[in-house]
Amino acid sequence: RHLGFERWIHQHRTALGRTTRVGNAVRGFESADGSAWTAIGASVTIAMPSPALVGLCVTSHDNSKLCTAVFEQVTVAPSGGG
């Protein structure tokens, strides 16, 4: 399941994205400046073990094309919520 990120990323290629988790509730946010964050849709509940593993990926959505991405300012921090 995703939080509409595929459509959001395609529309906001220069915006910043953030994902938060509280317990099993996951929510996505966007920001133009990294200070003010706006929720992208509602939170989604996903059953996860504790601790959960985190990873980043990229896709071209076209098997005939390669894709490159740069991930910057990536932080994974425990929140105490799960």
PDB file of N, CA, C and O in Angstrom:
ATOM      1  N   ARG A   1       0.843  -1.190   0.000  1.00  0.00           N
ATOM      2  CA  ARG A   1       0.000   0.000   0.000  1.00  0.00           C
ATOM      3  C   ARG A   1       0.873   1.232   0.000  1.00  0.00           C
ATOM      4  O   ARG A   1       1.941   1.245   0.568  1.00  0.00           O
ATOM      5  N   HIS A   2       0.403   2.261  -0.613  1.00  0.00           N
ATOM      6  CA  HIS A   2       1.135   3.517  -0.605  1.00  0.00           C
ATOM      7  C   HIS A   2       0.190   4.637  -0.216  1.00  0.00           C
ATOM      8  O   HIS A   2      -1.013   4.454  -0.121  1.00  0.00           O
ATOM      9  N   LEU A   3       0.726   5.805   0.009  1.00  0.00           N
ATOM     10  CA  LEU A   3      -0.066   6.943   0.477  1.00  0.00           C
ATOM     11  C   LEU A   3      -0.298   7.971  -0.622  1.00  0.00           C
ATOM     12  O   LEU A   3      -0.405   9.146  -0.362  1.00  0.00           O
ATOM     13  N   GLY A   4      -0.352   7.512  -1.861  1.00  0.00           N
ATOM     14  CA  GLY A   4      -0.500   8.446  -2.957  1.00  0.00           C
ATOM     15  C   GLY A   4       0.812   9.095  -3.340  1.00  0.00           C
ATOM     16  O   GLY A   4       0.845  10.076  -4.066  1.00  0.00           O
ATOM     17  N   PHE A   5       1.947   8.552  -2.835  1.00  0.00           N
ATOM     18  CA  PHE A   5       3.255   9.162  -3.090  1.00  0.00           C
ATOM     19  C   PHE A   5       3.619   9.143  -4.561  1.00  0.00           C
ATOM     20  O   PHE A   5       4.241  10.067  -5.057  1.00  0.00           O
ATOM     21  N   GLU A   6       3.239   8.072  -5.272  1.00  0.00           N
ATOM     22  CA  GLU A   6       3.612   7.969  -6.686  1.00  0.00           C
ATOM     23  C   GLU A   6       3.098   9.187  -7.449  1.00  0.00           C
ATOM     24  O   GLU A   6       3.838   9.840  -8.170  1.00  0.00           O
ATOM     25  N   ARG A   7       1.844   9.510  -7.281  1.00  0.00           N
ATOM     26  CA  ARG A   7       1.265  10.674  -7.961  1.00  0.00           C
ATOM     27  C   ARG A   7       1.873  11.957  -7.426  1.00  0.00           C
ATOM     28  O   ARG A   7       2.207  12.865  -8.168  1.00  0.00           O
ATOM     29  N   TRP A   8       2.053  12.044  -6.115  1.00  0.00           N
ATOM     30  CA  TRP A   8       2.608  13.243  -5.494  1.00  0.00           C
ATOM     31  C   TRP A   8       4.028  13.507  -5.987  1.00  0.00           C
ATOM     32  O   TRP A   8       4.367  14.629  -6.360  1.00  0.00           O
ATOM     33  N   ILE A   9       4.876  12.487  -6.011  1.00  0.00           N
ATOM     34  CA  ILE A   9       6.258  12.659  -6.438  1.00  0.00           C
ATOM     35  C   ILE A   9       6.306  13.114  -7.892  1.00  0.00           C
ATOM     36  O   ILE A   9       7.093  13.976  -8.260  1.00  0.00           O
ATOM     37  N   HIS A  10       5.445  12.549  -8.725  1.00  0.00           N
ATOM     38  CA  HIS A  10       5.431  12.930 -10.134  1.00  0.00           C
ATOM     39  C   HIS A  10       5.052  14.402 -10.296  1.00  0.00           C
ATOM     40  O   HIS A  10       5.564  15.092 -11.165  1.00  0.00           O
ATOM     41  N   GLN A  11       4.179  14.906  -9.452  1.00  0.00           N
ATOM     42  CA  GLN A  11       3.712  16.290  -9.542  1.00  0.00           C
ATOM     43  C   GLN A  11       4.622  17.274  -8.815  1.00  0.00           C
ATOM     44  O   GLN A  11       4.622  18.449  -9.127  1.00  0.00           O
ATOM     45  N   HIS A  12       5.391  16.811  -7.810  1.00  0.00           N
ATOM     46  CA  HIS A  12       6.160  17.704  -6.945  1.00  0.00           C
ATOM     47  C   HIS A  12       7.630  17.296  -6.893  1.00  0.00           C
ATOM     48  O   HIS A  12       8.182  17.066  -5.834  1.00  0.00           O
ATOM     49  N   ARG A  13       8.260  17.223  -8.001  1.00  0.00           N
ATOM     50  CA  ARG A  13       9.619  16.702  -8.055  1.00  0.00           C
ATOM     51  C   ARG A  13      10.627  17.537  -7.277  1.00  0.00           C
ATOM     52  O   ARG A  13      11.673  17.047  -6.906  1.00  0.00           O
ATOM     53  N   THR A  14      10.344  18.796  -7.016  1.00  0.00           N
ATOM     54  CA  THR A  14      11.293  19.631  -6.270  1.00  0.00           C
ATOM     55  C   THR A  14      10.852  19.848  -4.826  1.00  0.00           C
ATOM     56  O   THR A  14      11.542  20.513  -4.074  1.00  0.00           O
ATOM     57  N   ALA A  15       9.731  19.302  -4.425  1.00  0.00           N
ATOM     58  CA  ALA A  15       9.254  19.451  -3.050  1.00  0.00           C
ATOM     59  C   ALA A  15       9.943  18.430  -2.151  1.00  0.00           C
ATOM     60  O   ALA A  15      10.553  17.477  -2.610  1.00  0.00           O
ATOM     61  N   LEU A  16       9.826  18.638  -0.864  1.00  0.00           N
ATOM     62  CA  LEU A  16      10.383  17.723   0.125  1.00  0.00           C
ATOM     63  C   LEU A  16       9.285  16.795   0.613  1.00  0.00           C
ATOM     64  O   LEU A  16       8.131  17.185   0.722  1.00  0.00           O
ATOM     65  N   GLY A  17       9.659  15.553   0.932  1.00  0.00           N
ATOM     66  CA  GLY A  17       8.693  14.588   1.440  1.00  0.00           C
ATOM     67  C   GLY A  17       9.122  14.054   2.789  1.00  0.00           C
ATOM     68  O   GLY A  17      10.315  13.963   3.086  1.00  0.00           O
ATOM     69  N   ARG A  18       8.154  13.747   3.621  1.00  0.00           N
ATOM     70  CA  ARG A  18       8.417  13.201   4.960  1.00  0.00           C
ATOM     71  C   ARG A  18       7.377  12.133   5.248  1.00  0.00           C
ATOM     72  O   ARG A  18       6.205  12.287   4.918  1.00  0.00           O
ATOM     73  N   THR A  19       7.818  11.056   5.859  1.00  0.00           N
ATOM     74  CA  THR A  19       6.915   9.994   6.288  1.00  0.00           C
ATOM     75  C   THR A  19       7.059   9.841   7.794  1.00  0.00           C
ATOM     76  O   THR A  19       8.174   9.810   8.310  1.00  0.00           O
ATOM     77  N   THR A  20       5.937   9.756   8.487  1.00  0.00           N
ATOM     78  CA  THR A  20       5.980   9.550   9.933  1.00  0.00           C
ATOM     79  C   THR A  20       5.235   8.273  10.285  1.00  0.00           C
ATOM     80  O   THR A  20       4.325   7.847   9.573  1.00  0.00           O
ATOM     81  N   ARG A  21       5.651   7.676  11.383  1.00  0.00           N
ATOM     82  CA  ARG A  21       4.995   6.477  11.884  1.00  0.00           C
ATOM     83  C   ARG A  21       4.738   6.648  13.374  1.00  0.00           C
ATOM     84  O   ARG A  21       5.634   6.998  14.137  1.00  0.00           O
ATOM     85  N   VAL A  22       3.501   6.402  13.780  1.00  0.00           N
ATOM     86  CA  VAL A  22       3.142   6.352  15.189  1.00  0.00           C
ATOM     87  C   VAL A  22       2.426   5.028  15.387  1.00  0.00           C
ATOM     88  O   VAL A  22       1.323   4.841  14.867  1.00  0.00           O
ATOM     89  N   GLY A  23       3.074   4.096  16.085  1.00  0.00           N
ATOM     90  CA  GLY A  23       2.527   2.750  16.189  1.00  0.00           C
ATOM     91  C   GLY A  23       2.509   2.127  14.805  1.00  0.00           C
ATOM     92  O   GLY A  23       3.525   2.051  14.139  1.00  0.00           O
ATOM     93  N   ASN A  24       1.347   1.728  14.323  1.00  0.00           N
ATOM     94  CA  ASN A  24       1.215   1.178  12.978  1.00  0.00           C
ATOM     95  C   ASN A  24       0.595   2.172  12.002  1.00  0.00           C
ATOM     96  O   ASN A  24       0.267   1.820  10.877  1.00  0.00           O
ATOM     97  N   ALA A  25       0.402   3.419  12.428  1.00  0.00           N
ATOM     98  CA  ALA A  25      -0.166   4.459  11.561  1.00  0.00           C
ATOM     99  C   ALA A  25       0.968   5.193  10.842  1.00  0.00           C
ATOM    100  O   ALA A  25       1.872   5.730  11.475  1.00  0.00           O
ATOM    101  N   VAL A  26       0.909   5.212   9.503  1.00  0.00           N
ATOM    102  CA  VAL A  26       1.924   5.856   8.672  1.00  0.00           C
ATOM    103  C   VAL A  26       1.255   6.991   7.915  1.00  0.00           C
ATOM    104  O   VAL A  26       0.144   6.848   7.413  1.00  0.00           O
ATOM    105  N   ARG A  27       1.953   8.134   7.831  1.00  0.00           N
ATOM    106  CA  ARG A  27       1.384   9.294   7.145  1.00  0.00           C
ATOM    107  C   ARG A  27       2.468  10.018   6.365  1.00  0.00           C
ATOM    108  O   ARG A  27       3.606  10.108   6.810  1.00  0.00           O
ATOM    109  N   GLY A  28       2.102  10.532   5.203  1.00  0.00           N
ATOM    110  CA  GLY A  28       3.037  11.277   4.365  1.00  0.00           C
ATOM    111  C   GLY A  28       2.772  12.774   4.446  1.00  0.00           C
ATOM    112  O   GLY A  28       1.628  13.201   4.619  1.00  0.00           O
ATOM    113  N   PHE A  29       3.842  13.552   4.304  1.00  0.00           N
ATOM    114  CA  PHE A  29       3.748  15.010   4.337  1.00  0.00           C
ATOM    115  C   PHE A  29       4.599  15.595   3.215  1.00  0.00           C
ATOM    116  O   PHE A  29       5.554  14.964   2.765  1.00  0.00           O
ATOM    117  N   GLU A  30       4.281  16.810   2.786  1.00  0.00           N
ATOM    118  CA  GLU A  30       5.070  17.528   1.802  1.00  0.00           C
ATOM    119  C   GLU A  30       5.394  18.922   2.323  1.00  0.00           C
ATOM    120  O   GLU A  30       4.688  19.454   3.174  1.00  0.00           O
ATOM    121  N   SER A  31       6.480  19.490   1.807  1.00  0.00           N
ATOM    122  CA  SER A  31       6.891  20.828   2.203  1.00  0.00           C
ATOM    123  C   SER A  31       7.683  21.459   1.070  1.00  0.00           C
ATOM    124  O   SER A  31       8.465  20.785   0.396  1.00  0.00           O
ATOM    125  N   ALA A  32       7.510  22.739   0.868  1.00  0.00           N
ATOM    126  CA  ALA A  32       8.303  23.471  -0.124  1.00  0.00           C
ATOM    127  C   ALA A  32       9.591  23.987   0.498  1.00  0.00           C
ATOM    128  O   ALA A  32      10.581  24.195  -0.202  1.00  0.00           O
ATOM    129  N   ASP A  33       9.591  24.176   1.837  1.00  0.00           N
ATOM    130  CA  ASP A  33      10.751  24.798   2.484  1.00  0.00           C
ATOM    131  C   ASP A  33      11.383  23.963   3.599  1.00  0.00           C
ATOM    132  O   ASP A  33      12.394  24.352   4.167  1.00  0.00           O
ATOM    133  N   GLY A  34      10.803  22.832   3.948  1.00  0.00           N
ATOM    134  CA  GLY A  34      11.342  21.998   5.016  1.00  0.00           C
ATOM    135  C   GLY A  34      10.952  22.448   6.408  1.00  0.00           C
ATOM    136  O   GLY A  34      11.334  21.832   7.394  1.00  0.00           O
ATOM    137  N   SER A  35      10.152  23.513   6.492  1.00  0.00           N
ATOM    138  CA  SER A  35       9.702  24.004   7.801  1.00  0.00           C
ATOM    139  C   SER A  35       8.207  23.787   8.001  1.00  0.00           C
ATOM    140  O   SER A  35       7.784  23.307   9.043  1.00  0.00           O
ATOM    141  N   ALA A  36       7.419  24.176   7.014  1.00  0.00           N
ATOM    142  CA  ALA A  36       5.964  24.009   7.086  1.00  0.00           C
ATOM    143  C   ALA A  36       5.587  22.743   6.319  1.00  0.00           C
ATOM    144  O   ALA A  36       5.885  22.624   5.131  1.00  0.00           O
ATOM    145  N   TRP A  37       4.940  21.780   7.009  1.00  0.00           N
ATOM    146  CA  TRP A  37       4.601  20.484   6.412  1.00  0.00           C
ATOM    147  C   TRP A  37       3.097  20.343   6.295  1.00  0.00           C
ATOM    148  O   TRP A  37       2.357  20.673   7.217  1.00  0.00           O
ATOM    149  N   THR A  38       2.630  19.816   5.148  1.00  0.00           N
ATOM    150  CA  THR A  38       1.217  19.586   4.887  1.00  0.00           C
ATOM    151  C   THR A  38       0.994  18.097   4.659  1.00  0.00           C
ATOM    152  O   THR A  38       1.717  17.475   3.874  1.00  0.00           O
ATOM    153  N   ALA A  39      -0.015  17.540   5.333  1.00  0.00           N
ATOM    154  CA  ALA A  39      -0.314  16.110   5.191  1.00  0.00           C
ATOM    155  C   ALA A  39      -0.787  15.799   3.782  1.00  0.00           C
ATOM    156  O   ALA A  39      -1.500  16.581   3.163  1.00  0.00           O
ATOM    157  N   ILE A  40      -0.373  14.630   3.272  1.00  0.00           N
ATOM    158  CA  ILE A  40      -0.816  14.125   1.973  1.00  0.00           C
ATOM    159  C   ILE A  40      -1.823  13.024   2.268  1.00  0.00           C
ATOM    160  O   ILE A  40      -1.449  11.906   2.601  1.00  0.00           O
ATOM    161  N   GLY A  41      -3.094  13.330   2.200  1.00  0.00           N
ATOM    162  CA  GLY A  41      -4.119  12.337   2.480  1.00  0.00           C
ATOM    163  C   GLY A  41      -4.166  11.963   3.955  1.00  0.00           C
ATOM    164  O   GLY A  41      -3.556  12.607   4.805  1.00  0.00           O
ATOM    165  N   ALA A  42      -4.882  10.898   4.234  1.00  0.00           N
ATOM    166  CA  ALA A  42      -5.051  10.424   5.607  1.00  0.00           C
ATOM    167  C   ALA A  42      -3.967   9.406   5.952  1.00  0.00           C
ATOM    168  O   ALA A  42      -3.306   8.868   5.073  1.00  0.00           O
ATOM    169  N   SER A  43      -3.800   9.157   7.241  1.00  0.00           N
ATOM    170  CA  SER A  43      -2.848   8.131   7.654  1.00  0.00           C
ATOM    171  C   SER A  43      -3.373   6.755   7.251  1.00  0.00           C
ATOM    172  O   SER A  43      -4.569   6.553   7.086  1.00  0.00           O
ATOM    173  N   VAL A  44      -2.443   5.825   7.077  1.00  0.00           N
ATOM    174  CA  VAL A  44      -2.769   4.456   6.703  1.00  0.00           C
ATOM    175  C   VAL A  44      -2.232   3.544   7.790  1.00  0.00           C
ATOM    176  O   VAL A  44      -1.113   3.740   8.272  1.00  0.00           O
ATOM    177  N   THR A  45      -3.020   2.567   8.214  1.00  0.00           N
ATOM    178  CA  THR A  45      -2.575   1.617   9.228  1.00  0.00           C
ATOM    179  C   THR A  45      -2.000   0.382   8.544  1.00  0.00           C
ATOM    180  O   THR A  45      -2.654  -0.243   7.717  1.00  0.00           O
ATOM    181  N   ILE A  46      -0.740   0.080   8.870  1.00  0.00           N
ATOM    182  CA  ILE A  46      -0.033  -1.058   8.300  1.00  0.00           C
ATOM    183  C   ILE A  46       0.550  -1.865   9.452  1.00  0.00           C
ATOM    184  O   ILE A  46       1.293  -1.319  10.274  1.00  0.00           O
ATOM    185  N   ALA A  47       0.207  -3.147   9.542  1.00  0.00           N
ATOM    186  CA  ALA A  47       0.765  -3.999  10.591  1.00  0.00           C
ATOM    187  C   ALA A  47       2.264  -4.157  10.359  1.00  0.00           C
ATOM    188  O   ALA A  47       2.691  -4.585   9.289  1.00  0.00           O
ATOM    189  N   MET A  48       3.076  -3.758  11.350  1.00  0.00           N
ATOM    190  CA  MET A  48       4.534  -3.828  11.235  1.00  0.00           C
ATOM    191  C   MET A  48       5.130  -4.400  12.507  1.00  0.00           C
ATOM    192  O   MET A  48       4.597  -4.189  13.592  1.00  0.00           O
ATOM    193  N   PRO A  49       6.243  -5.097  12.358  1.00  0.00           N
ATOM    194  CA  PRO A  49       6.943  -5.571  13.545  1.00  0.00           C
ATOM    195  C   PRO A  49       7.666  -4.405  14.214  1.00  0.00           C
ATOM    196  O   PRO A  49       7.808  -3.332  13.645  1.00  0.00           O
ATOM    197  N   SER A  50       8.116  -4.626  15.404  1.00  0.00           N
ATOM    198  CA  SER A  50       8.922  -3.613  16.084  1.00  0.00           C
ATOM    199  C   SER A  50      10.246  -4.255  16.448  1.00  0.00           C
ATOM    200  O   SER A  50      10.253  -5.256  17.153  1.00  0.00           O
ATOM    201  N   PRO A  51      11.360  -3.794  15.949  1.00  0.00           N
ATOM    202  CA  PRO A  51      11.482  -2.604  15.107  1.00  0.00           C
ATOM    203  C   PRO A  51      11.139  -2.917  13.654  1.00  0.00           C
ATOM    204  O   PRO A  51      11.252  -4.056  13.201  1.00  0.00           O
ATOM    205  N   ALA A  52      10.738  -1.879  12.925  1.00  0.00           N
ATOM    206  CA  ALA A  52      10.456  -2.006  11.492  1.00  0.00           C
ATOM    207  C   ALA A  52      11.706  -1.612  10.718  1.00  0.00           C
ATOM    208  O   ALA A  52      12.497  -0.789  11.171  1.00  0.00           O
ATOM    209  N   LEU A  53      11.892  -2.209   9.544  1.00  0.00           N
ATOM    210  CA  LEU A  53      13.021  -1.868   8.687  1.00  0.00           C
ATOM    211  C   LEU A  53      12.626  -0.723   7.759  1.00  0.00           C
ATOM    212  O   LEU A  53      11.478  -0.603   7.358  1.00  0.00           O
ATOM    213  N   VAL A  54      13.593   0.114   7.422  1.00  0.00           N
ATOM    214  CA  VAL A  54      13.352   1.280   6.577  1.00  0.00           C
ATOM    215  C   VAL A  54      14.234   1.191   5.346  1.00  0.00           C
ATOM    216  O   VAL A  54      15.390   0.783   5.436  1.00  0.00           O
ATOM    217  N   GLY A  55      13.712   1.575   4.187  1.00  0.00           N
ATOM    218  CA  GLY A  55      14.509   1.582   2.961  1.00  0.00           C
ATOM    219  C   GLY A  55      14.002   2.639   1.997  1.00  0.00           C
ATOM    220  O   GLY A  55      12.892   3.146   2.134  1.00  0.00           O
ATOM    221  N   LEU A  56      14.836   2.990   1.047  1.00  0.00           N
ATOM    222  CA  LEU A  56      14.474   3.959   0.017  1.00  0.00           C
ATOM    223  C   LEU A  56      14.572   3.277  -1.341  1.00  0.00           C
ATOM    224  O   LEU A  56      15.435   2.434  -1.557  1.00  0.00           O
ATOM    225  N   CYS A  57      13.700   3.646  -2.260  1.00  0.00           N
ATOM    226  CA  CYS A  57      13.738   3.038  -3.587  1.00  0.00           C
ATOM    227  C   CYS A  57      13.372   4.086  -4.633  1.00  0.00           C
ATOM    228  O   CYS A  57      12.882   5.161  -4.318  1.00  0.00           O
ATOM    229  N   VAL A  58      13.630   3.733  -5.876  1.00  0.00           N
ATOM    230  CA  VAL A  58      13.262   4.585  -7.003  1.00  0.00           C
ATOM    231  C   VAL A  58      12.858   3.687  -8.161  1.00  0.00           C
ATOM    232  O   VAL A  58      13.349   2.572  -8.284  1.00  0.00           O
ATOM    233  N   THR A  59      11.936   4.153  -8.976  1.00  0.00           N
ATOM    234  CA  THR A  59      11.504   3.382 -10.135  1.00  0.00           C
ATOM    235  C   THR A  59      11.176   4.313 -11.287  1.00  0.00           C
ATOM    236  O   THR A  59      10.710   5.428 -11.078  1.00  0.00           O
ATOM    237  N   SER A  60      11.419   3.849 -12.499  1.00  0.00           N
ATOM    238  CA  SER A  60      11.058   4.623 -13.686  1.00  0.00           C
ATOM    239  C   SER A  60       9.620   4.316 -14.115  1.00  0.00           C
ATOM    240  O   SER A  60       9.061   5.030 -14.926  1.00  0.00           O
ATOM    241  N   HIS A  61       9.041   3.254 -13.590  1.00  0.00           N
ATOM    242  CA  HIS A  61       7.708   2.777 -13.972  1.00  0.00           C
ATOM    243  C   HIS A  61       7.667   2.367 -15.442  1.00  0.00           C
ATOM    244  O   HIS A  61       6.609   2.328 -16.042  1.00  0.00           O
ATOM    245  N   ASP A  62       8.833   2.093 -16.018  1.00  0.00           N
ATOM    246  CA  ASP A  62       8.928   1.647 -17.407  1.00  0.00           C
ATOM    247  C   ASP A  62      10.103   0.680 -17.493  1.00  0.00           C
ATOM    248  O   ASP A  62      11.254   1.089 -17.318  1.00  0.00           O
ATOM    249  N   ASN A  63       9.822  -0.598 -17.725  1.00  0.00           N
ATOM    250  CA  ASN A  63      10.880  -1.606 -17.750  1.00  0.00           C
ATOM    251  C   ASN A  63      11.944  -1.364 -18.806  1.00  0.00           C
ATOM    252  O   ASN A  63      13.032  -1.923 -18.731  1.00  0.00           O
ATOM    253  N   SER A  64      11.675  -0.510 -19.788  1.00  0.00           N
ATOM    254  CA  SER A  64      12.659  -0.245 -20.836  1.00  0.00           C
ATOM    255  C   SER A  64      13.544   0.961 -20.520  1.00  0.00           C
ATOM    256  O   SER A  64      14.420   1.301 -21.308  1.00  0.00           O
ATOM    257  N   LYS A  65      13.320   1.634 -19.372  1.00  0.00           N
ATOM    258  CA  LYS A  65      14.080   2.827 -19.020  1.00  0.00           C
ATOM    259  C   LYS A  65      14.726   2.680 -17.654  1.00  0.00           C
ATOM    260  O   LYS A  65      14.128   2.131 -16.728  1.00  0.00           O
ATOM    261  N   LEU A  66      15.956   3.197 -17.546  1.00  0.00           N
ATOM    262  CA  LEU A  66      16.645   3.248 -16.264  1.00  0.00           C
ATOM    263  C   LEU A  66      16.239   4.517 -15.537  1.00  0.00           C
ATOM    264  O   LEU A  66      15.771   5.480 -16.145  1.00  0.00           O
ATOM    265  N   CYS A  67      16.459   4.539 -14.244  1.00  0.00           N
ATOM    266  CA  CYS A  67      16.095   5.697 -13.441  1.00  0.00           C
ATOM    267  C   CYS A  67      17.203   5.980 -12.436  1.00  0.00           C
ATOM    268  O   CYS A  67      17.825   5.055 -11.916  1.00  0.00           O
ATOM    269  N   THR A  68      17.450   7.228 -12.178  1.00  0.00           N
ATOM    270  CA  THR A  68      18.452   7.641 -11.206  1.00  0.00           C
ATOM    271  C   THR A  68      17.799   8.603 -10.223  1.00  0.00           C
ATOM    272  O   THR A  68      16.970   9.420 -10.609  1.00  0.00           O
ATOM    273  N   ALA A  69      18.189   8.513  -8.974  1.00  0.00           N
ATOM    274  CA  ALA A  69      17.657   9.428  -7.964  1.00  0.00           C
ATOM    275  C   ALA A  69      18.754   9.786  -6.981  1.00  0.00           C
ATOM    276  O   ALA A  69      19.721   9.037  -6.807  1.00  0.00           O
ATOM    277  N   VAL A  70      18.595  10.920  -6.342  1.00  0.00           N
ATOM    278  CA  VAL A  70      19.497  11.354  -5.278  1.00  0.00           C
ATOM    279  C   VAL A  70      18.642  11.577  -4.036  1.00  0.00           C
ATOM    280  O   VAL A  70      17.673  12.331  -4.077  1.00  0.00           O
ATOM    281  N   PHE A  71      18.994  10.903  -2.964  1.00  0.00           N
ATOM    282  CA  PHE A  71      18.310  11.101  -1.684  1.00  0.00           C
ATOM    283  C   PHE A  71      19.218  11.941  -0.808  1.00  0.00           C
ATOM    284  O   PHE A  71      20.373  11.585  -0.580  1.00  0.00           O
ATOM    285  N   GLU A  72      18.717  13.061  -0.318  1.00  0.00           N
ATOM    286  CA  GLU A  72      19.503  13.957   0.528  1.00  0.00           C
ATOM    287  C   GLU A  72      18.788  14.184   1.849  1.00  0.00           C
ATOM    288  O   GLU A  72      17.565  14.103   1.923  1.00  0.00           O
ATOM    289  N   GLN A  73      19.556  14.481   2.858  1.00  0.00           N
ATOM    290  CA  GLN A  73      19.026  14.814   4.184  1.00  0.00           C
ATOM    291  C   GLN A  73      18.069  13.735   4.695  1.00  0.00           C
ATOM    292  O   GLN A  73      16.979  14.018   5.188  1.00  0.00           O
ATOM    293  N   VAL A  74      18.474  12.482   4.565  1.00  0.00           N
ATOM    294  CA  VAL A  74      17.656  11.350   5.022  1.00  0.00           C
ATOM    295  C   VAL A  74      17.968  11.093   6.488  1.00  0.00           C
ATOM    296  O   VAL A  74      19.134  10.966   6.867  1.00  0.00           O
ATOM    297  N   THR A  75      16.930  11.036   7.298  1.00  0.00           N
ATOM    298  CA  THR A  75      17.078  10.777   8.724  1.00  0.00           C
ATOM    299  C   THR A  75      16.061   9.722   9.132  1.00  0.00           C
ATOM    300  O   THR A  75      14.908   9.804   8.743  1.00  0.00           O
ATOM    301  N   VAL A  76      16.510   8.756   9.891  1.00  0.00           N
ATOM    302  CA  VAL A  76      15.608   7.775  10.484  1.00  0.00           C
ATOM    303  C   VAL A  76      15.804   7.889  11.990  1.00  0.00           C
ATOM    304  O   VAL A  76      16.908   7.700  12.492  1.00  0.00           O
ATOM    305  N   ALA A  77      14.744   8.226  12.683  1.00  0.00           N
ATOM    306  CA  ALA A  77      14.847   8.446  14.125  1.00  0.00           C
ATOM    307  C   ALA A  77      13.715   7.717  14.838  1.00  0.00           C
ATOM    308  O   ALA A  77      12.582   7.744  14.373  1.00  0.00           O
ATOM    309  N   PRO A  78      14.019   7.086  15.972  1.00  0.00           N
ATOM    310  CA  PRO A  78      12.946   6.456  16.746  1.00  0.00           C
ATOM    311  C   PRO A  78      12.059   7.529  17.352  1.00  0.00           C
ATOM    312  O   PRO A  78      12.523   8.574  17.796  1.00  0.00           O
ATOM    313  N   SER A  79      10.746   7.282  17.312  1.00  0.00           N
ATOM    314  CA  SER A  79       9.822   8.259  17.880  1.00  0.00           C
ATOM    315  C   SER A  79       9.272   7.815  19.220  1.00  0.00           C
ATOM    316  O   SER A  79       8.587   8.558  19.887  1.00  0.00           O
ATOM    317  N   GLY A  80       9.522   6.558  19.559  1.00  0.00           N
ATOM    318  CA  GLY A  80       8.953   6.036  20.801  1.00  0.00           C
ATOM    319  C   GLY A  80       7.509   5.601  20.621  1.00  0.00           C
ATOM    320  O   GLY A  80       6.874   5.143  21.538  1.00  0.00           O
ATOM    321  N   GLY A  81       6.970   5.756  19.383  1.00  0.00           N
ATOM    322  CA  GLY A  81       5.578   5.422  19.134  1.00  0.00           C
ATOM    323  C   GLY A  81       5.395   4.027  18.566  1.00  0.00           C
ATOM    324  O   GLY A  81       4.296   3.652  18.230  1.00  0.00           O
ATOM    325  N   GLY A  82       6.438   3.248  18.452  1.00  0.00           N
ATOM    326  CA  GLY A  82       6.235   1.936  17.894  1.00  0.00           C
ATOM    327  C   GLY A  82       7.498   1.392  17.413  1.00  0.00           C
ATOM    328  O   GLY A  82       7.888   0.426  17.089  1.00  0.00           O
TER     329      GLY A  82
END
